[in-house]
Amino acid sequence: MKNDPKDNNGQLRRREFLTTVAAASGLTFIPGLGSAAHNNVPGSESKLTVQQVIDLILKEIPGAPFPQTVDTIKSGDGQQRVTGIVTTMFATVDVIKQTASLGANFIIAHEPTFYGHLDETAWLENDPVYIYKKELLQKHGIAVWRFHDYWHTHKPDGVLMGVLTKLGWQQYYNANNPRMIVHPGATLGAITDHAKKSLGIRQVRIIGDRKQICKRIALLPGAAGGTAQIKVLQKEKPDVLLVGEVHEWETAEYVRDAQAMGSSMSLIVLGHSQSEEPGMEWLVPWLQPRVGELKVTHITSNNPFQEA
Amino acid sequence: MKNDPKDNNGQLRRREFLTTVAAASGLTFIPGLGSAAHNNVPGSESKLTVQQVIDLILKEIPGAPFPQTVDTIKSGDGQQRVTGIVTTMFATVDVIKQTASLGANFIIAHEPTFYGHLDETAWLENDPVYIYKKELLQKHGIAVWRFHDYWHTHKPDGVLMGVLTKLGWQQYYNANNPRMIVHPGATLGAITDHAKKSLGIRQVRIIGDRKQICKRIALLPGAAGGTAQIKVLQKEKPDVLLVGEVHEWETAEYVRDAQAMGSSMSLIVLGHSQSEEPGMEWLVPWLQPRVGELKVTHITSNNPFQEA
């Protein structure tokens, strides 16, 4: 997260310093040493550190690094050498175990690790679930970095592009208004079924008439919040809004009242994790060429719920 | 919301003043006049004002009136005479129309009217849905008051008691720890099916093994937020937590990780509106004797979603 000229200078100075120390001490492995020069050379023995991977990513993000962001390292150390990278929505216990079994030690997760947007852990210090997860990460030496604000800021928004690609709707992408898709037209039922099938979702929740024709489609994966979601409805007047998650007292009630008023504006709630998962899958082909021989793998964290 | 001695005195003075004005002006109807004395006399022609109904309720709420509360009048005027009272979860367009057709003009709603916890309307001034709803309320002369913070503060919590009653679990109520039920034991599947049937819910979302036995049941209807929900899990270590709504990145992920750790802690997400609706139904027999001849009716606002 430090890629402005000042920090680059700092990093160069640190690297020169380490080279000097290595020569003097006879150390054969210097974490992070030389990786910027070697990381695109297949077969090179050098590996990137967690921070170097982060820095490679942030070079592509307009305005990065941000003074305020939730995209911080949640576990591990920026200086540790990366053995393999996993992208996912949530660094769940299961995803951590799968990461370890792959021999990878760096999880790039879109969402929090410790059950809150800011990943505050003071209130969890004595919590058995938190302790178990923290120790599991430590045992396997796995670093976790959140890639949320930056990925949404990438041009184009990496999550949105992943979702559009998975939906087969890339051709409708409009850089001037990325949230809006102008579709040839299909019923709400057909749009719902298409979204479920292409995103691999067992069931969604909708508000609307399945027979209504939808052409103007607004796409807000994740949980943007009621104000943001409703402002898109106000501005774009879509036939349907696809979101990951709502507050049930906000967007859902707005759409219900709109329909009672006679509007055909409808809503599809996909589920948070599955609505953005394609964005972390789309990260793999984006990131792989930037990290050379390091293997980048997507592990789906799946929908935690069963319908009952 | 003014029921301290000073305000009662103020009200008495206002009433005396109005009596004098009435005598002098020949007015035959004085809003609010005499209702405190007459409201438990069936057949009396006098009616309460909105503010007088609110004041009658607040007399029963410990610590009321609160300096900060979302329980404010969202539509109409505290001085208008009440023709009938409707209790509901959401004052939806449909609930407003049903209220008007009953000849009632005062909706007591547990949740917001205008799509946000604080019912701020500045950002909605030009919104067609907001304008339609506001004008519909004005056309029918319907007042809306939110009864959320106060009803949860009532001893016992009115929402919780309504839900316990509907579940047939009143006998498990423990005033020292109202959120916890110690049940004789049933599988998660049986608890789920019982909750759906007794609360009239078509489908819920669960995280857990349907065959697991649940005895310690935590009950948090509505959307208390991840921190509050997880703190109950930490403190009470229930076999199952029943909630109305979660943030999917908070409580759901905590429970998923707890289960991956080997805990049998499970979660049932009922849906926000239907998880608290029984509390607004329970308000009817509580409020009816306090407002005399005014008819109090519950109208269910229902689950806005269809599964698809």
XYZ file of C-alpha atoms in Angstrom:
616
model
C 0.000 0.000 0.000
C 2.995 2.239 -0.285
C 3.738 2.940 -3.896
C 4.212 6.677 -4.081
C 7.694 7.909 -5.064
C 8.676 8.565 -1.476
C 7.918 5.011 -0.442
C 9.496 3.541 -3.530
C 12.645 5.390 -2.602
C 12.328 4.071 0.908
C 11.940 0.548 -0.411
C 14.949 0.866 -2.696
C 17.000 2.112 0.199
C 15.809 -0.828 2.318
C 16.711 -3.253 -0.451
C 20.196 -1.775 -0.840
C 20.598 -1.981 2.903
C 19.530 -5.633 2.959
C 21.923 -6.490 0.126
C 24.719 -4.993 2.134
C 23.659 -6.871 5.254
C 23.375 -10.102 3.273
C 26.844 -9.779 1.873
C 28.245 -9.027 5.306
C 26.345 -11.767 7.158
C 26.433 -14.548 4.613
C 22.657 -14.866 4.597
C 21.444 -16.748 1.558
C 17.772 -15.718 1.700
C 16.644 -12.142 2.003
C 12.853 -11.738 2.124
C 11.660 -9.611 -0.758
C 15.107 -9.120 -2.194
C 15.289 -8.798 -5.941
C 11.701 -9.849 -6.500
C 10.674 -6.661 -8.291
C 13.259 -7.429 -10.963
C 12.574 -11.178 -11.162
C 8.866 -11.685 -10.648
C 7.963 -12.022 -14.308
C 10.739 -14.468 -15.073
C 9.274 -17.996 -15.093
C 11.364 -20.445 -13.132
C 13.042 -17.754 -11.105
C 13.674 -18.890 -7.561
C 12.918 -15.477 -6.109
C 9.495 -14.872 -4.622
C 7.517 -11.781 -3.815
C 6.589 -10.672 -0.336
C 3.001 -9.994 0.653
C 3.686 -6.256 0.583
C 5.286 -6.474 -2.851
C 2.219 -8.255 -4.216
C 0.032 -5.572 -2.663
C 2.241 -2.861 -4.160
C 2.059 -4.459 -7.616
C -1.735 -4.390 -7.340
C -1.925 -0.836 -6.021
C 0.089 0.454 -8.982
C -3.013 -0.247 -11.059
C -5.512 1.461 -8.771
C -6.265 5.154 -9.425
C -5.477 7.287 -6.382
C -3.896 4.462 -4.358
C -2.798 4.282 -1.648
C -5.859 5.716 0.103
C -5.420 7.475 3.457
C -8.514 5.687 4.769
C -9.366 2.180 3.660
C -10.485 -1.158 5.054
C -7.978 -2.803 2.694
C -5.342 -3.666 5.287
C -3.417 -6.801 6.223
C -5.639 -8.776 8.619
C -3.223 -11.607 9.412
C 0.485 -12.234 8.854
C 3.172 -9.842 7.823
C 3.850 -7.751 4.747
C 7.454 -9.003 4.713
C 6.662 -12.712 4.492
C 7.534 -14.487 1.242
C 4.487 -15.592 -0.697
C 4.316 -19.266 -1.696
C 0.985 -19.005 -3.482
C -2.005 -16.672 -3.669
C -5.669 -17.498 -3.120
C -8.475 -15.115 -4.057
C -11.836 -15.462 -2.342
C -14.804 -13.543 -0.975
C -14.410 -14.539 2.674
C -11.317 -16.034 4.311
C -13.492 -18.584 6.089
C -12.028 -21.383 8.208
C -12.716 -23.706 5.309
C -10.991 -21.416 2.775
C -7.983 -21.143 5.129
C -7.713 -24.943 5.311
C -7.985 -25.279 1.530
C -5.336 -22.573 1.115
C -2.967 -24.452 3.409
C -3.555 -27.688 1.532
C -2.599 -25.931 -1.709
C 0.676 -24.846 -0.131
C -0.345 -21.206 -0.545
C 0.108 -18.648 2.218
C -1.535 -15.442 1.024
C -5.308 -14.982 0.883
C -6.680 -11.936 -0.902
C -10.253 -11.635 0.368
C -12.896 -9.142 -0.674
C -14.739 -9.131 2.628
C -13.802 -8.935 6.336
C -12.038 -11.769 8.110
C -13.255 -10.994 11.625
C -17.009 -10.371 11.362
C -17.112 -6.583 10.995
C -16.407 -4.056 8.243
C -13.401 -2.625 10.086
C -12.090 -6.026 11.295
C -11.783 -4.643 14.811
C -10.611 -7.431 17.089
C -10.437 -5.876 20.584
C -13.994 -7.064 21.361
C -13.057 -10.558 20.149
C -9.876 -11.038 22.217
C -11.467 -13.767 24.358
C -13.776 -15.126 21.703
C -13.156 -18.809 20.950
C -14.080 -18.529 17.264
C -11.743 -15.582 16.741
C -8.923 -17.282 18.650
C -9.356 -20.511 16.680
C -9.294 -18.676 13.347
C -6.345 -16.457 14.294
C -4.346 -19.480 15.487
C -5.272 -21.483 12.397
C -3.893 -18.663 10.240
C -0.747 -18.490 12.392
C -0.259 -22.266 12.355
C -0.257 -22.269 8.561
C 1.619 -18.959 8.289
C -1.141 -17.483 6.151
C -1.399 -13.766 5.495
C -4.771 -12.216 4.673
C -5.199 -8.906 2.890
C -8.558 -7.357 2.156
C -9.021 -6.137 -1.403
C -12.308 -4.312 -1.356
C -12.113 -0.534 -1.751
C -9.227 -0.753 -4.225
C -10.808 -3.425 -6.423
C -14.025 -1.412 -6.686
C -11.907 1.654 -7.570
C -9.992 -0.110 -10.354
C -11.077 0.997 -13.825
C -13.161 -0.960 -14.603
C -14.484 -2.052 -11.178
C -13.027 -5.550 -10.832
C -16.054 -6.955 -9.054
C -18.490 -5.543 -11.578
C -16.433 -6.848 -14.514
C -16.261 -10.290 -12.968
C -20.005 -10.357 -12.510
C -20.716 -9.025 -16.012
C -18.358 -11.624 -17.479
C -19.988 -14.455 -15.562
C -23.408 -13.237 -16.663
C -22.206 -13.075 -20.275
C -23.143 -9.401 -20.322
C -19.692 -7.895 -21.037
C -20.942 -6.506 -24.343
C -23.405 -4.285 -22.488
C -20.682 -2.637 -20.377
C -20.786 1.155 -20.611
C -17.739 2.838 -19.079
C -19.689 6.086 -18.725
C -22.369 4.422 -16.615
C -20.975 1.087 -15.457
C -23.886 0.215 -13.152
C -26.452 0.255 -15.969
C -27.000 -2.469 -18.524
C -29.297 -1.900 -21.464
C -30.439 -5.416 -22.258
C -32.421 -6.477 -25.368
C -35.253 -7.407 -22.992
C -36.351 -10.445 -21.055
C -38.926 -11.153 -18.382
C -37.990 -10.691 -14.737
C -38.379 -14.455 -14.407
C -35.932 -15.095 -17.256
C -33.423 -12.559 -15.877
C -33.731 -14.215 -12.458
C -33.200 -17.700 -13.876
C -30.268 -16.526 -15.994
C -28.589 -14.848 -13.010
C -29.067 -17.944 -10.845
C -27.712 -20.289 -13.479
C -24.727 -18.212 -14.568
C -23.716 -17.196 -11.037
C -24.383 -20.675 -9.613
C -26.986 -19.525 -7.077
C -29.537 -22.035 -5.768
C -32.191 -19.495 -4.834
C -32.651 -15.720 -4.793
C -35.265 -13.398 -3.304
C -37.200 -11.091 -5.599
C -39.775 -8.314 -5.390
C -41.651 -8.019 -8.659
C -43.767 -9.664 -11.300
C -41.869 -12.485 -12.998
C -43.714 -11.759 -16.270
C -42.665 -8.103 -16.478
C -40.198 -7.234 -19.281
C -36.830 -5.848 -18.115
C -34.517 -3.888 -20.405
C -32.858 -1.367 -18.129
C -30.909 -3.412 -15.560
C -29.009 -1.841 -12.664
C -26.241 -3.959 -11.185
C -24.927 -3.305 -7.664
C -23.276 -6.515 -6.399
C -22.561 -6.607 -2.653
C -24.260 -4.479 -0.034
C -23.959 -0.855 -1.130
C -26.509 0.263 1.477
C -30.047 1.537 1.121
C -29.194 5.125 0.281
C -26.804 4.148 -2.533
C -29.193 1.522 -3.881
C -32.229 3.824 -3.768
C -30.268 6.675 -5.392
C -29.555 4.381 -8.346
C -33.282 3.600 -8.535
C -34.095 7.325 -8.437
C -31.544 8.315 -11.053
C -31.692 5.405 -13.467
C -35.282 4.220 -13.106
C -34.270 0.668 -14.018
C -36.775 -2.089 -14.672
C -34.826 -4.232 -12.239
C -32.024 -3.753 -9.714
C -29.741 -6.693 -8.926
C -27.982 -6.453 -5.573
C -26.156 -8.785 -3.219
C -27.767 -7.793 0.045
C -30.232 -5.200 1.353
C -31.298 -3.821 4.667
C -34.842 -5.073 4.663
C -36.163 -1.725 6.008
C -34.559 0.274 3.190
C -34.384 -0.822 -0.457
C -36.883 -3.671 -0.119
C -39.552 -1.377 1.335
C -38.852 1.311 -1.258
C -39.339 -1.194 -4.089
C -42.458 -2.621 -2.440
C -43.992 0.883 -2.206
C -42.901 1.712 -5.772
C -44.739 -1.340 -7.033
C -47.829 -0.517 -4.956
C -47.712 2.926 -6.635
C -47.861 1.222 -10.030
C -44.155 1.294 -10.931
C -42.673 -1.831 -12.505
C -39.312 -1.304 -10.775
C -38.276 -4.672 -9.378
C -35.520 -6.125 -7.212
C -33.419 -9.289 -7.220
C -31.427 -10.021 -4.051
C -28.713 -12.491 -5.023
C -26.972 -13.005 -1.667
C -23.884 -11.019 -0.768
C -21.123 -13.574 -1.159
C -22.322 -15.059 -4.409
C -23.132 -11.656 -5.920
C -19.462 -10.597 -5.776
C -17.631 -13.929 -5.976
C -17.089 -13.607 -9.758
C -15.102 -10.440 -9.079
C -12.570 -12.403 -7.041
C -12.478 -15.084 -9.733
C -11.868 -12.375 -12.363
C -8.907 -11.259 -10.249
C -7.020 -14.472 -11.104
C -6.310 -13.779 -14.797
C -5.722 -10.103 -13.938
C -3.212 -10.840 -11.187
C -1.460 -13.956 -12.532
C 0.668 -12.192 -15.190
C 1.745 -9.607 -12.617
C 3.183 -12.135 -10.144
C 5.145 -14.393 -12.454
C 5.691 -17.895 -11.178
C 3.495 -17.464 -8.118
C 0.343 -19.501 -8.587
C -2.929 -17.581 -8.162
C -5.981 -19.739 -7.380
C -9.589 -18.810 -6.738
C -11.399 -20.640 -3.940
C -15.110 -19.969 -3.687
C -16.316 -19.271 -0.164
C -19.899 -20.139 -1.154
C -23.240 -19.131 0.284
C -23.282 -19.893 4.028
C -27.061 -20.377 4.174
C -29.393 -23.256 3.514
C -33.000 -22.503 2.655
C -35.330 -24.250 5.095
C -43.941 11.920 24.463
C -44.545 14.490 27.149
C -45.690 12.790 30.297
C -43.599 14.318 33.034
C -45.449 16.360 35.696
C -44.545 19.658 34.066
C -46.095 18.634 30.807
C -49.151 17.171 32.494
C -49.644 20.501 34.169
C -49.160 22.194 30.841
C -51.733 19.932 29.296
C -54.222 20.567 32.070
C -53.741 24.279 31.636
C -54.221 23.937 27.879
C -57.385 21.946 28.430
C -58.804 24.557 30.800
C -57.919 27.221 28.291
C -59.664 25.348 25.493
C -62.776 24.856 27.614
C -62.920 28.576 28.155
C -62.416 29.293 24.465
C -65.049 26.728 23.565
C -67.600 28.283 25.812
C -66.825 31.711 24.471
C -66.738 30.733 20.771
C -69.582 28.254 20.666
C -67.321 25.511 19.260
C -68.835 22.108 19.700
C -65.664 20.050 19.097
C -62.409 20.667 20.887
C -59.575 18.356 19.821
C -58.336 16.341 22.739
C -60.748 17.908 25.205
C -61.807 15.673 28.046
C -60.386 12.539 26.518
C -58.162 11.714 29.482
C -61.239 11.524 31.652
C -63.483 9.763 29.121
C -61.306 7.371 27.160
C -62.255 4.255 29.090
C -65.968 4.922 28.922
C -67.449 2.837 26.097
C -69.818 4.762 23.904
C -68.375 8.101 24.870
C -68.332 10.524 21.953
C -64.997 12.007 22.951
C -61.889 10.879 21.101
C -58.196 11.022 21.832
C -55.674 12.949 19.805
C -52.606 11.262 18.342
C -50.433 12.911 20.989
C -52.747 11.763 23.766
C -52.548 8.169 22.551
C -48.766 8.477 22.433
C -48.739 9.935 25.943
C -50.916 7.105 27.267
C -48.408 4.635 25.832
C -45.349 6.490 27.109
C -46.724 6.436 30.673
C -45.970 2.696 30.610
C -42.421 2.950 29.258
C -39.572 3.170 31.793
C -37.524 6.339 31.323
C -39.805 7.840 28.646
C -39.680 10.292 27.012
C -36.183 9.674 25.662
C -34.084 12.663 24.592
C -32.967 10.752 21.479
C -35.309 8.340 19.759
C -36.486 7.364 16.282
C -40.001 7.107 17.736
C -41.358 10.336 16.278
C -44.452 11.292 14.295
C -43.638 10.608 10.624
C -46.877 11.928 9.110
C -49.818 13.983 10.355
C -50.175 15.995 13.504
C -50.177 15.178 17.192
C -53.313 17.289 17.642
C -55.497 15.405 15.189
C -58.386 13.371 16.606
C -57.925 9.667 16.214
C -60.744 7.760 14.519
C -59.094 4.364 14.807
C -55.652 2.877 15.401
C -53.765 0.386 13.250
C -50.643 -1.429 14.453
C -48.209 -2.824 11.908
C -44.529 -3.445 11.175
C -44.240 -1.163 8.132
C -46.669 1.568 7.102
C -46.514 0.357 3.499
C -48.671 1.842 0.748
C -50.875 -1.224 1.066
C -51.186 -0.871 4.862
C -52.068 2.829 4.427
C -54.863 1.932 1.975
C -56.202 -0.774 4.286
C -56.100 1.684 7.202
C -58.123 4.219 5.226
C -60.679 1.588 4.269
C -61.121 0.758 7.969
C -61.876 4.431 8.663
C -58.814 4.587 10.907
C -56.364 7.482 10.754
C -53.477 6.579 13.068
C -50.852 3.965 12.189
C -48.456 2.834 14.894
C -45.565 1.224 12.988
C -42.529 -0.512 14.392
C -40.249 0.296 11.485
C -39.436 3.349 9.343
C -41.932 4.824 6.917
C -39.426 6.433 4.542
C -36.738 3.822 3.850
C -34.138 4.717 6.479
C -33.724 4.273 10.234
C -33.969 8.015 10.878
C -36.767 8.624 8.336
C -34.790 11.507 6.857
C -36.712 12.892 3.900
C -34.535 15.721 2.500
C -32.897 13.332 0.016
C -36.353 12.106 -1.045
C -37.971 15.505 -1.707
C -38.176 14.881 -5.464
C -38.605 11.124 -5.253
C -41.851 9.923 -6.858
C -42.314 7.025 -4.424
C -41.861 9.282 -1.402
C -44.177 11.944 -2.849
C -46.849 9.358 -3.673
C -46.730 7.883 -0.159
C -46.694 11.262 1.584
C -49.652 12.482 -0.489
C -51.533 9.217 0.086
C -51.140 9.723 3.840
C -52.252 13.362 3.519
C -55.233 12.491 1.310
C -56.527 10.081 3.945
C -55.461 12.298 6.874
C -53.437 9.457 8.364
C -50.873 10.040 11.093
C -47.938 7.634 11.489
C -45.957 7.253 14.676
C -43.017 4.907 15.037
C -43.079 2.712 18.130
C -39.724 0.995 18.126
C -37.328 2.105 20.874
C -40.111 2.503 23.421
C -41.761 -0.856 22.726
C -38.423 -2.642 23.097
C -37.885 -0.739 26.381
C -41.265 -1.717 27.828
C -40.978 -4.334 30.602
C -41.300 -6.909 29.179
C -40.098 -6.029 25.656
C -43.355 -5.890 23.694
C -41.855 -7.360 20.551
C -40.206 -10.233 22.379
C -43.399 -11.053 24.281
C -45.414 -11.035 21.090
C -42.973 -13.410 19.447
C -42.781 -15.710 22.492
C -46.568 -15.795 22.672
C -46.915 -16.626 18.987
C -44.284 -19.360 19.366
C -46.158 -20.756 22.396
C -42.984 -20.272 24.431
C -44.306 -17.794 27.046
C -43.677 -20.352 29.799
C -39.943 -20.197 29.082
C -39.763 -16.415 29.579
C -37.102 -15.447 32.103
C -37.291 -11.788 33.145
C -33.658 -11.924 34.283
C -32.458 -13.001 30.848
C -35.276 -12.332 28.406
C -33.304 -13.205 25.265
C -32.629 -16.787 26.380
C -35.076 -19.661 26.258
C -34.259 -22.967 27.876
C -36.283 -25.398 25.809
C -36.851 -29.099 26.626
C -34.932 -29.883 23.434
C -35.744 -30.391 19.788
C -33.755 -30.744 16.604
C -32.766 -27.626 14.687
C -35.063 -28.888 11.946
C -38.006 -29.161 14.353
C -37.308 -25.711 15.851
C -37.127 -24.289 12.320
C -40.392 -25.923 11.277
C -42.114 -24.816 14.489
C -40.955 -21.217 14.040
C -42.104 -21.157 10.413
C -45.511 -22.612 11.220
C -46.258 -20.539 14.313
C -44.985 -17.276 12.836
C -46.528 -17.938 9.425
C -43.256 -17.804 7.498
C -42.989 -19.566 4.139
C -39.230 -20.060 4.205
C -36.267 -19.151 6.396
C -32.484 -19.328 5.946
C -30.451 -21.411 8.348
C -26.814 -22.219 9.076
C -26.548 -25.520 10.905
C -27.286 -29.208 10.976
C -31.029 -29.837 11.015
C -30.501 -32.969 13.125
C -28.618 -31.211 15.949
C -30.489 -30.964 19.287
C -31.216 -27.418 20.495
C -32.043 -26.617 24.118
C -30.540 -23.192 24.673
C -32.307 -20.849 22.275
C -31.400 -17.164 21.897
C -34.116 -14.955 20.476
C -33.276 -11.593 18.886
C -36.133 -10.640 16.530
C -35.390 -7.796 14.115
C -31.940 -6.652 13.049
C -29.935 -5.983 16.201
C -26.672 -5.779 14.226
C -23.692 -8.094 14.095
C -21.989 -6.880 17.242
C -25.105 -7.282 19.389
C -25.939 -10.652 17.847
C -22.391 -12.008 18.195
C -22.151 -10.739 21.794
C -25.203 -12.840 22.641
C -23.501 -15.840 21.025
C -20.334 -15.163 23.037
C -22.113 -14.711 26.342
C -24.891 -17.270 26.147
C -23.377 -19.954 23.913
C -26.827 -20.953 22.642
C -27.430 -24.002 20.495
C -29.328 -21.759 18.115
C -29.869 -18.036 17.614
C -33.103 -16.858 15.986
C -32.896 -13.412 14.398
C -34.883 -11.379 11.914
C -32.070 -10.134 9.721
C -28.266 -10.222 9.607
C -25.504 -8.425 7.801
C -24.174 -11.347 5.808
C -20.535 -10.342 6.556
C -21.088 -10.370 10.317
C -23.193 -12.910 12.221
C -23.545 -15.363 9.334
C -19.765 -15.595 8.870
C -19.183 -15.894 12.613
C -21.598 -18.828 12.830
C -20.124 -20.436 9.716
C -16.624 -20.260 11.248
C -17.907 -21.481 14.635
C -19.351 -24.550 12.945
C -16.151 -25.169 10.977
C -14.359 -25.049 14.360
C -16.638 -27.835 15.612
C -19.190 -25.765 17.530
C -22.835 -26.716 17.143
C -23.968 -23.084 17.402
C -26.533 -22.526 14.666
C -28.528 -19.680 13.177
C -32.066 -19.201 11.897
C -32.750 -16.019 9.907
C -36.514 -15.507 9.940
C -36.811 -12.319 7.877
C -37.028 -8.926 9.551
C -40.681 -8.030 9.147
C -42.084 -11.408 10.062
C -39.702 -11.860 12.994
C -41.176 -8.843 14.803
C -44.733 -8.720 13.442
C -46.130 -10.647 16.466
C -44.923 -7.796 18.678
C -47.180 -5.351 16.881
C -50.041 -7.844 17.075
C -49.398 -8.222 20.830
C -49.750 -4.433 21.075
C -53.479 -4.663 20.254
C -54.700 -6.299 23.521
C -52.167 -4.165 25.439
C -53.325 -0.871 23.915
C -57.067 -1.488 23.454
C -58.057 -1.121 27.161
C -56.033 2.098 27.364
C -57.880 3.874 24.529
C -61.492 3.040 25.385
C -63.871 3.144 22.448
C -61.154 3.674 19.847
C -60.779 0.505 17.808
C -57.244 -0.905 17.632
C -56.579 -3.242 14.685
C -53.456 -5.096 13.605
C -52.678 -5.175 9.888
C -49.805 -7.417 8.886
C -47.362 -5.819 6.462
C -46.066 -9.258 5.388
C -42.779 -10.376 3.893
C -42.042 -8.278 0.797
C -39.978 -11.021 -0.892
C -40.778 -14.010 -3.050
C -38.301 -16.854 -3.205
C -37.258 -17.490 -6.799
